[in-house]
Short mmCIF file of C-alpha atoms in Angstrom, two decimals:
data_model
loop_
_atom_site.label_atom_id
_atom_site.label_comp_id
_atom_site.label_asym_id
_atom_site.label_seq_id
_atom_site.Cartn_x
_atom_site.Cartn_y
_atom_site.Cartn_z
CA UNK A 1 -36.70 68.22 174.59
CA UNK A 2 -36.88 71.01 172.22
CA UNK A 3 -36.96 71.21 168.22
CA UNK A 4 -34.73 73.50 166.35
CA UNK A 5 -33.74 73.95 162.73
CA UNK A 6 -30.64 74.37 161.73
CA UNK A 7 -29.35 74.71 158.47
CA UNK A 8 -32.46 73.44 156.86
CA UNK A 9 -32.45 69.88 158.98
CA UNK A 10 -34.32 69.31 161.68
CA UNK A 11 -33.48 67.63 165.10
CA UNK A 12 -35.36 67.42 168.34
CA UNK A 13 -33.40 66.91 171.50
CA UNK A 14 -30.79 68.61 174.41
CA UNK A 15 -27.53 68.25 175.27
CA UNK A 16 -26.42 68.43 178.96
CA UNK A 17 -23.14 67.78 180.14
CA UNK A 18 -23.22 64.71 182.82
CA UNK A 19 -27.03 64.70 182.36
CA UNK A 20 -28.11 63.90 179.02
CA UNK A 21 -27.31 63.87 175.38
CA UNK A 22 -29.52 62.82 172.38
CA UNK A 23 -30.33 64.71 168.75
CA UNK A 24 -33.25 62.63 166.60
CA UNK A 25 -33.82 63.83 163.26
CA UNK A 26 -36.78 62.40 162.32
CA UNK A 27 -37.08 62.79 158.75
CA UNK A 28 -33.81 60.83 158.64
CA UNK A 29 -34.83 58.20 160.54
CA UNK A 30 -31.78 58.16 162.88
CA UNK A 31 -29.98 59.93 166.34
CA UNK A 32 -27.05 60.68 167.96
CA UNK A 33 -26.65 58.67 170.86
CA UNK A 34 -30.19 58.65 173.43
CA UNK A 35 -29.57 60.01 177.07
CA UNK A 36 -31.94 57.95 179.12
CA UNK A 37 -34.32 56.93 176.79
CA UNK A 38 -37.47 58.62 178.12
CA UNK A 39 -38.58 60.92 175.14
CA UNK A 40 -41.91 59.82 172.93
CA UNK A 41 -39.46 61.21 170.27
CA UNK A 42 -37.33 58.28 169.95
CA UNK A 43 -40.36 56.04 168.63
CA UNK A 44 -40.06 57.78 165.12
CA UNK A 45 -36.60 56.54 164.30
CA UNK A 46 -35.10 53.33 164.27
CA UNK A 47 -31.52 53.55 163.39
CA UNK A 48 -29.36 55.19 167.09
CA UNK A 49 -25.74 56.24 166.45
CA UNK A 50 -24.04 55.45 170.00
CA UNK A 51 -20.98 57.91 170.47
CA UNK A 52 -19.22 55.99 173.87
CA UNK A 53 -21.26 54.09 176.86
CA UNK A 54 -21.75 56.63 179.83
CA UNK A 55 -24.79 56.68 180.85
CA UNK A 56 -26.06 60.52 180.07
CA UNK A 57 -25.38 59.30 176.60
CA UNK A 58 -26.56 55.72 176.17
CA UNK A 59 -28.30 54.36 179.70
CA UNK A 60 -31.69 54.76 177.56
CA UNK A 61 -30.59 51.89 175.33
CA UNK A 62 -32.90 49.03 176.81
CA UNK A 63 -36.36 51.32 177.74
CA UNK A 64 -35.93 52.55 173.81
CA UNK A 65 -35.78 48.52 173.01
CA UNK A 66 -38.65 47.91 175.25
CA UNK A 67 -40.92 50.87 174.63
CA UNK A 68 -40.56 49.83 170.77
CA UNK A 69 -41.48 45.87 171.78
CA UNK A 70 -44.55 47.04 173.61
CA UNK A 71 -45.77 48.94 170.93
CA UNK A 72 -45.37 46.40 168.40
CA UNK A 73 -42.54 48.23 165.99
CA UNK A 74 -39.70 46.95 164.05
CA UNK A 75 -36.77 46.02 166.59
CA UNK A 76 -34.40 49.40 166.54
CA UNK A 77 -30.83 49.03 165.18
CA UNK A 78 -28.18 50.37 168.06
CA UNK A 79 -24.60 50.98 166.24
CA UNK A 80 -21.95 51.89 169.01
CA UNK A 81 -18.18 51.31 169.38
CA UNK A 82 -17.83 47.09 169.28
CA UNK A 83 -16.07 47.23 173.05
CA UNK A 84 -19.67 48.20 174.19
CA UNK A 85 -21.40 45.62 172.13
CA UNK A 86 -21.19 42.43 174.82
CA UNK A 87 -21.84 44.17 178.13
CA UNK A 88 -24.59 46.07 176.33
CA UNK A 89 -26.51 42.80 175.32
CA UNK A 90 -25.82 41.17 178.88
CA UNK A 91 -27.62 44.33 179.93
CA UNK A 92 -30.39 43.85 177.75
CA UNK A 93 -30.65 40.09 177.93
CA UNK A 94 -30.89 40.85 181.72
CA UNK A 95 -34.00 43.47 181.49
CA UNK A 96 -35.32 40.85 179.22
CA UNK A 97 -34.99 37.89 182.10
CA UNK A 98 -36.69 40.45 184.70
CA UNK A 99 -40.18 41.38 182.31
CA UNK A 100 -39.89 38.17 181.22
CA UNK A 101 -40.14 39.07 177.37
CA UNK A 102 -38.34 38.59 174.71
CA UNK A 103 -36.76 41.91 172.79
CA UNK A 104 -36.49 42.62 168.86
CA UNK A 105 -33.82 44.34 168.30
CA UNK A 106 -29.69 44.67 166.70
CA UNK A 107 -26.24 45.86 168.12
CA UNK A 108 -23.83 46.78 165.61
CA UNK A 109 -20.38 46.96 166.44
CA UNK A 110 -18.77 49.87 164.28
CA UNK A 111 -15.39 50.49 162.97
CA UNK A 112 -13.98 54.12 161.96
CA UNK A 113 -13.80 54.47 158.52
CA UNK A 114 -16.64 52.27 157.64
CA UNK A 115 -20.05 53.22 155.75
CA UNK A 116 -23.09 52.25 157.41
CA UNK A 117 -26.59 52.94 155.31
CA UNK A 118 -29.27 55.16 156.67
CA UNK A 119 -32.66 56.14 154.84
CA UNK A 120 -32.53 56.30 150.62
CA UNK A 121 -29.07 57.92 149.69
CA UNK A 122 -28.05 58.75 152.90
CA UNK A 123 -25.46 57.09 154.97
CA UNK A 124 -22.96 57.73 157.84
CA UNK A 125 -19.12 57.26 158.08
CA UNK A 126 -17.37 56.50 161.57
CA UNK A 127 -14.43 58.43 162.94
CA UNK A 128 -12.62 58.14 165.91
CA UNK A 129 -12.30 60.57 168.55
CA UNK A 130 -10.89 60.88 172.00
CA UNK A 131 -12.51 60.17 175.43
CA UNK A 132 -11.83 58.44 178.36
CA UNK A 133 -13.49 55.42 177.07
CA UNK A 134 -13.74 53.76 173.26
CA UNK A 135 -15.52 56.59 171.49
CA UNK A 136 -16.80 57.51 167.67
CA UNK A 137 -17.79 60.31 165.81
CA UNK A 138 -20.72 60.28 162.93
CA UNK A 139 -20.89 61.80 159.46
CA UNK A 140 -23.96 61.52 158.15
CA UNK A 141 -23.45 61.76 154.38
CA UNK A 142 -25.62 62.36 151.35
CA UNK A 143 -25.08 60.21 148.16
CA UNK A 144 -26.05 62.28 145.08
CA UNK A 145 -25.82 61.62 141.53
CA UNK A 146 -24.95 64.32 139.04
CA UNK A 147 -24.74 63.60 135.03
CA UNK A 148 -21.32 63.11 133.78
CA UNK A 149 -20.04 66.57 132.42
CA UNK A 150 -19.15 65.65 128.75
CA UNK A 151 -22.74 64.42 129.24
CA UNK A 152 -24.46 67.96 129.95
CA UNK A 153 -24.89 68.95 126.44
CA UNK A 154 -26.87 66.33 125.16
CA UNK A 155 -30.57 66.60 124.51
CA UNK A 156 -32.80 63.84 126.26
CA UNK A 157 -32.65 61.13 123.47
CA UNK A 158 -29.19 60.90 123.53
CA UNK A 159 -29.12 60.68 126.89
CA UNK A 160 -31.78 57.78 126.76
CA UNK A 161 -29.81 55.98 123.82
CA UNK A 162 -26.71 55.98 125.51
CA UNK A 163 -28.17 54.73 129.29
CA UNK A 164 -30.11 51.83 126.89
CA UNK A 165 -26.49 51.24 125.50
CA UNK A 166 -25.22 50.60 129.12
CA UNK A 167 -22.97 53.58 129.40
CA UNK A 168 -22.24 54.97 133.09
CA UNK A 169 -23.78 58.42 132.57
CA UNK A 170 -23.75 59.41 135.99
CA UNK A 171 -21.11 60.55 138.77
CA UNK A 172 -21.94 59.57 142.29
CA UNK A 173 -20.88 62.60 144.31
CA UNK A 174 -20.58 62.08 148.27
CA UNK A 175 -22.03 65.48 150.67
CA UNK A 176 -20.82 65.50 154.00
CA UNK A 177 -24.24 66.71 156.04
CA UNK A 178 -23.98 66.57 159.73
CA UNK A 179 -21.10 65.51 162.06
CA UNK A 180 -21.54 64.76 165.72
CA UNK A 181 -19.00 63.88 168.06
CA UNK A 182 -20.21 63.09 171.44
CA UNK A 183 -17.42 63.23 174.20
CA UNK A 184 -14.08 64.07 172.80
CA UNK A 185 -11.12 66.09 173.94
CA UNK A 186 -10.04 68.96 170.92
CA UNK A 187 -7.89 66.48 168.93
CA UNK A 188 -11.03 65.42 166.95
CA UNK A 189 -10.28 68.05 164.54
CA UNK A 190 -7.26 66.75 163.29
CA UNK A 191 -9.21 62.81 163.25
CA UNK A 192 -11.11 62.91 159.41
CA UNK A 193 -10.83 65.88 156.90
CA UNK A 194 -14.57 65.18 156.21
CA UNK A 195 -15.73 66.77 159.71
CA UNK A 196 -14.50 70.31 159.12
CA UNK A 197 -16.42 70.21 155.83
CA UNK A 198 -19.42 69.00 156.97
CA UNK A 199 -22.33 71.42 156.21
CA UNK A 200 -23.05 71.26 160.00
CA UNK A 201 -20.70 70.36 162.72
CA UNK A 202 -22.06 69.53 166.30
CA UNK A 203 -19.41 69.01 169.15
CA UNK A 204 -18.73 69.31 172.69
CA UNK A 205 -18.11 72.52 174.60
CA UNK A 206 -18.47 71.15 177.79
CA UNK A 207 -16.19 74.09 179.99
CA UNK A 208 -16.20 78.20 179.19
CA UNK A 209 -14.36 79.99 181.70
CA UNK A 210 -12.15 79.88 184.53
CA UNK A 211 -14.73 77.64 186.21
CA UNK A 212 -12.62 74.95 184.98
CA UNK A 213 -9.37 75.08 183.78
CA UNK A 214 -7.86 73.83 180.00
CA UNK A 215 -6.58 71.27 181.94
CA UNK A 216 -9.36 69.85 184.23
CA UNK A 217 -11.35 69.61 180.61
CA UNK A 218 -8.31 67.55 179.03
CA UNK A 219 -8.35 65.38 182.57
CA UNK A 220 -12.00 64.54 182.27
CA UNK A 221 -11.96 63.77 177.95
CA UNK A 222 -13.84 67.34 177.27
CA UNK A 223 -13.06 70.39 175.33
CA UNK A 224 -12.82 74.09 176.93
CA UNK A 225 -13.96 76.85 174.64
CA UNK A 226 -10.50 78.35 174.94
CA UNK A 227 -9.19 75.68 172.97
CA UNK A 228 -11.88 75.70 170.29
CA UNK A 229 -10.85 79.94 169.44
CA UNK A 230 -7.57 79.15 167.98
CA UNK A 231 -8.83 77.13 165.00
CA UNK A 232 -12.14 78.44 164.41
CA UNK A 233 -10.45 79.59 161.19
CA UNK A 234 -9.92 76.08 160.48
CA UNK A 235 -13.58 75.10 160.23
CA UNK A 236 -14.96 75.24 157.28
CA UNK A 237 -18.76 74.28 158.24
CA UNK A 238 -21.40 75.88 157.68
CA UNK A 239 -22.72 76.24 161.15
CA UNK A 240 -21.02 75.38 164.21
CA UNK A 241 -23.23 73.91 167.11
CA UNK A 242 -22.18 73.92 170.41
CA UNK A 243 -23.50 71.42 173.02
CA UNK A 244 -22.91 69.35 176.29
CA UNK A 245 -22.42 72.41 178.29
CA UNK A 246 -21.49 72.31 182.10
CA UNK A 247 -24.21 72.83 183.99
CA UNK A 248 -21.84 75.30 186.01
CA UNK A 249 -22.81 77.46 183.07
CA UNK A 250 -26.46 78.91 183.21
CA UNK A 251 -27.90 80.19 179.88
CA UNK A 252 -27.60 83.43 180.06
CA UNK A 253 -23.86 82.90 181.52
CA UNK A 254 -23.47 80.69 177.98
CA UNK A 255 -24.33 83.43 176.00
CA UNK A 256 -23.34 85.97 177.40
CA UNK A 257 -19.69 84.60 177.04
CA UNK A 258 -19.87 83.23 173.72
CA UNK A 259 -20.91 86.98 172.83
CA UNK A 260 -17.50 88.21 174.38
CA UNK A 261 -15.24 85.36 173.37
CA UNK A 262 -16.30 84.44 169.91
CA UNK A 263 -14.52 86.83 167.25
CA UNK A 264 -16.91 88.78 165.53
CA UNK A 265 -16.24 86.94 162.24
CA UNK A 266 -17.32 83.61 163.41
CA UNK A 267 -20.40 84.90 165.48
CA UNK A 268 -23.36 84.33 163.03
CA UNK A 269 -21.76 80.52 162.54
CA UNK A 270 -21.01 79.71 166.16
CA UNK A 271 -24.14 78.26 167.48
CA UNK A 272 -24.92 77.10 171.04
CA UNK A 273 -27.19 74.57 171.77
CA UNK A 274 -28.66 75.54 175.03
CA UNK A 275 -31.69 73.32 176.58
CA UNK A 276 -34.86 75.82 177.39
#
C-alpha cells in the first residue's frame, strides 16, 4: 500500500478494480471500505466506512476483527449498507465458531442522509449511489465553530460577559472534506449537492478507452472516463482523485491517456490514483 498526500490529508492505501480497494487516514481514525484486510495499516483506525459487499472491497472484514482481538484492541466499528449487516455477522459468527474465540466488535447498518460521528468535530454523512448491489457513498465532514458576526467587534470581556449570560455566541458551520464513493455508475453526481463541493472528491474510473465500451461500464455498475469529461465543469472540488482502475489499463497507459483526454483546464485537479 502506498501513502500519498493530497490536499493536506493523508491516506495510505490502493485502489484496484476487481482486486482491492481501501483508503485509511490515520489521523482520522477511519477508512473507506478494506479490500482483504491484510495491511498492518488497518490496526491504527477503528471506525471502517463499507461502500457495498464485494469482496475486493469488504472480504477483509473478519481478519481486520480478528487481527484487532489478538492484539488486544478496542473491537472496530464496521458501518456498511444495513442489507449487508446479517450475512456479514453470520460470516463472522462463523470464523468465530472455527478459532473458537469470541470477537469484539460492531456492525452498523447505515442510512443515506444520516450523520454518523468520527474523531472530535468530525463526522460523515451517507449518500446513495448506484451499483449492482445496495451501495453508499461517504462525506466526511468537519464541524467548525465561528463567532457570530454581530459578535466580531467585541473586545474579549464582552465576549466573556455575554457567554456567562448564556447567549449562543457561536455559529456551527459544517465543511464538506472528503467524499468517496466506492462502486457507482456516473449518476452519483446528481445523488447529494454536498459531493461536488467536497474539498476532495475520490470516485471510480474503472474503464478509459475503447477497451471497454460506455456501455459494458454501465452493464457492470462502473463509470468510463468518457462519461466523467462532460461535467468536469460541474465539479467544484478541489482535487479530483481517480481510482479503481481496470487492470486492462497499465500505469503508464493511465497516464498517458488522462494527459490526452483531460482538458487542459482541469489537468492540475484531475488526479489518478495509480498503485506503484
Amino acid at each position: 500500500m502506498e501513502t500519498y498526500e493530497i490536499a493536506g490529508f493523508r491516506l495510505i492505501g490502493r485502489s484496484v478494480a476487481g482486486h482491492g480497494t481501501s483508503l485509511i487516514f490515520p489521523e482520522l481514525d477511519f477508512s473507506f471500505d478494506v479490500a482483504q484486510g491484510s495491511s498492518k495499516y488497518f490496526m491504527s483506525v477503528n471506525n471502517f466506512l463499507i461502500t457495498h459487499g464485494h469482496m475486493d472491497h469488504a472480504a477483509g472484514i473478519p481478519f481486520i476483527i480478528s487481527q484487532k482481538s489478538l492484539n488486544h484492541m478496542t473491537g472496530p466499528v464496521f458501518y456498511m449498507p444495513e442489507s449487508l449487516v446479517t450475512p456479514m455477522t453470520e460470516i463472522t459468527k462463523l470464523w468465530m465458531k472455527i478459532e473458537e474465540h469470541e470477537y469484539p466488535f460492531k456492525f452498523v447498518g447505515v442510512r443515506e442522509d444520516q450523520d454518523y460521528p468520527l474523531k472530535g468535530e468530525y463526522f460523515f454523512r451517507v449518500f446513495p449511489t448506484v451499483h449492482r448491489v445496495q451501495s453508499y457513498g461517504y462525506t466526511v465532514f468537519r464541524r467548525v465553530r465561528k463567532l457570530k458576526a454581530a459578535y466580531r467587534e467585541l473586545g474579549r470581556d464582552a465576549i466573556v460577559a455575554l457567554r456567562e449570560k448564556g447567549e449562543a455566541i457561536h455559529d456551527f458551520i459544517e465543511e464538506p472534506l472528503i467524499s468517496f464513493t466506492g462502486d457507482t455508475q456516473i449518476e452519483f453526481i446528481r445523488s447529494r449537492p454536498w459531493v461536488l463541493k467536497s474539498k476532495v472528491l475520490f470516485f471510480e474510473t474503472t474503464y478509459l478507452n475503447e477497451k471497454k465500451s460506455v456501455s459494458e461500464a454501465r452493464k457492470w455498475g462502473h463509470i468510463h472516463l468518457d462519461e466523467v469529461i462532460p461535467h468536469l465543469d460541474e465539479f467544484k472540488n478541489e482535487k479530483i482523485v481517480l481510482i479503481h482502475f481496470s487492470r486492462r489499463h497499465s500505469r503508464e497507459e493511465i497516464r498517458e491517456i488522462l494527459r490526452r483526454k483531460i482538458p487542459p483546464a482541469h489537468q492540475e485537479r484531475v488526479i489518478p490514483l495509480i498503485p506503484g
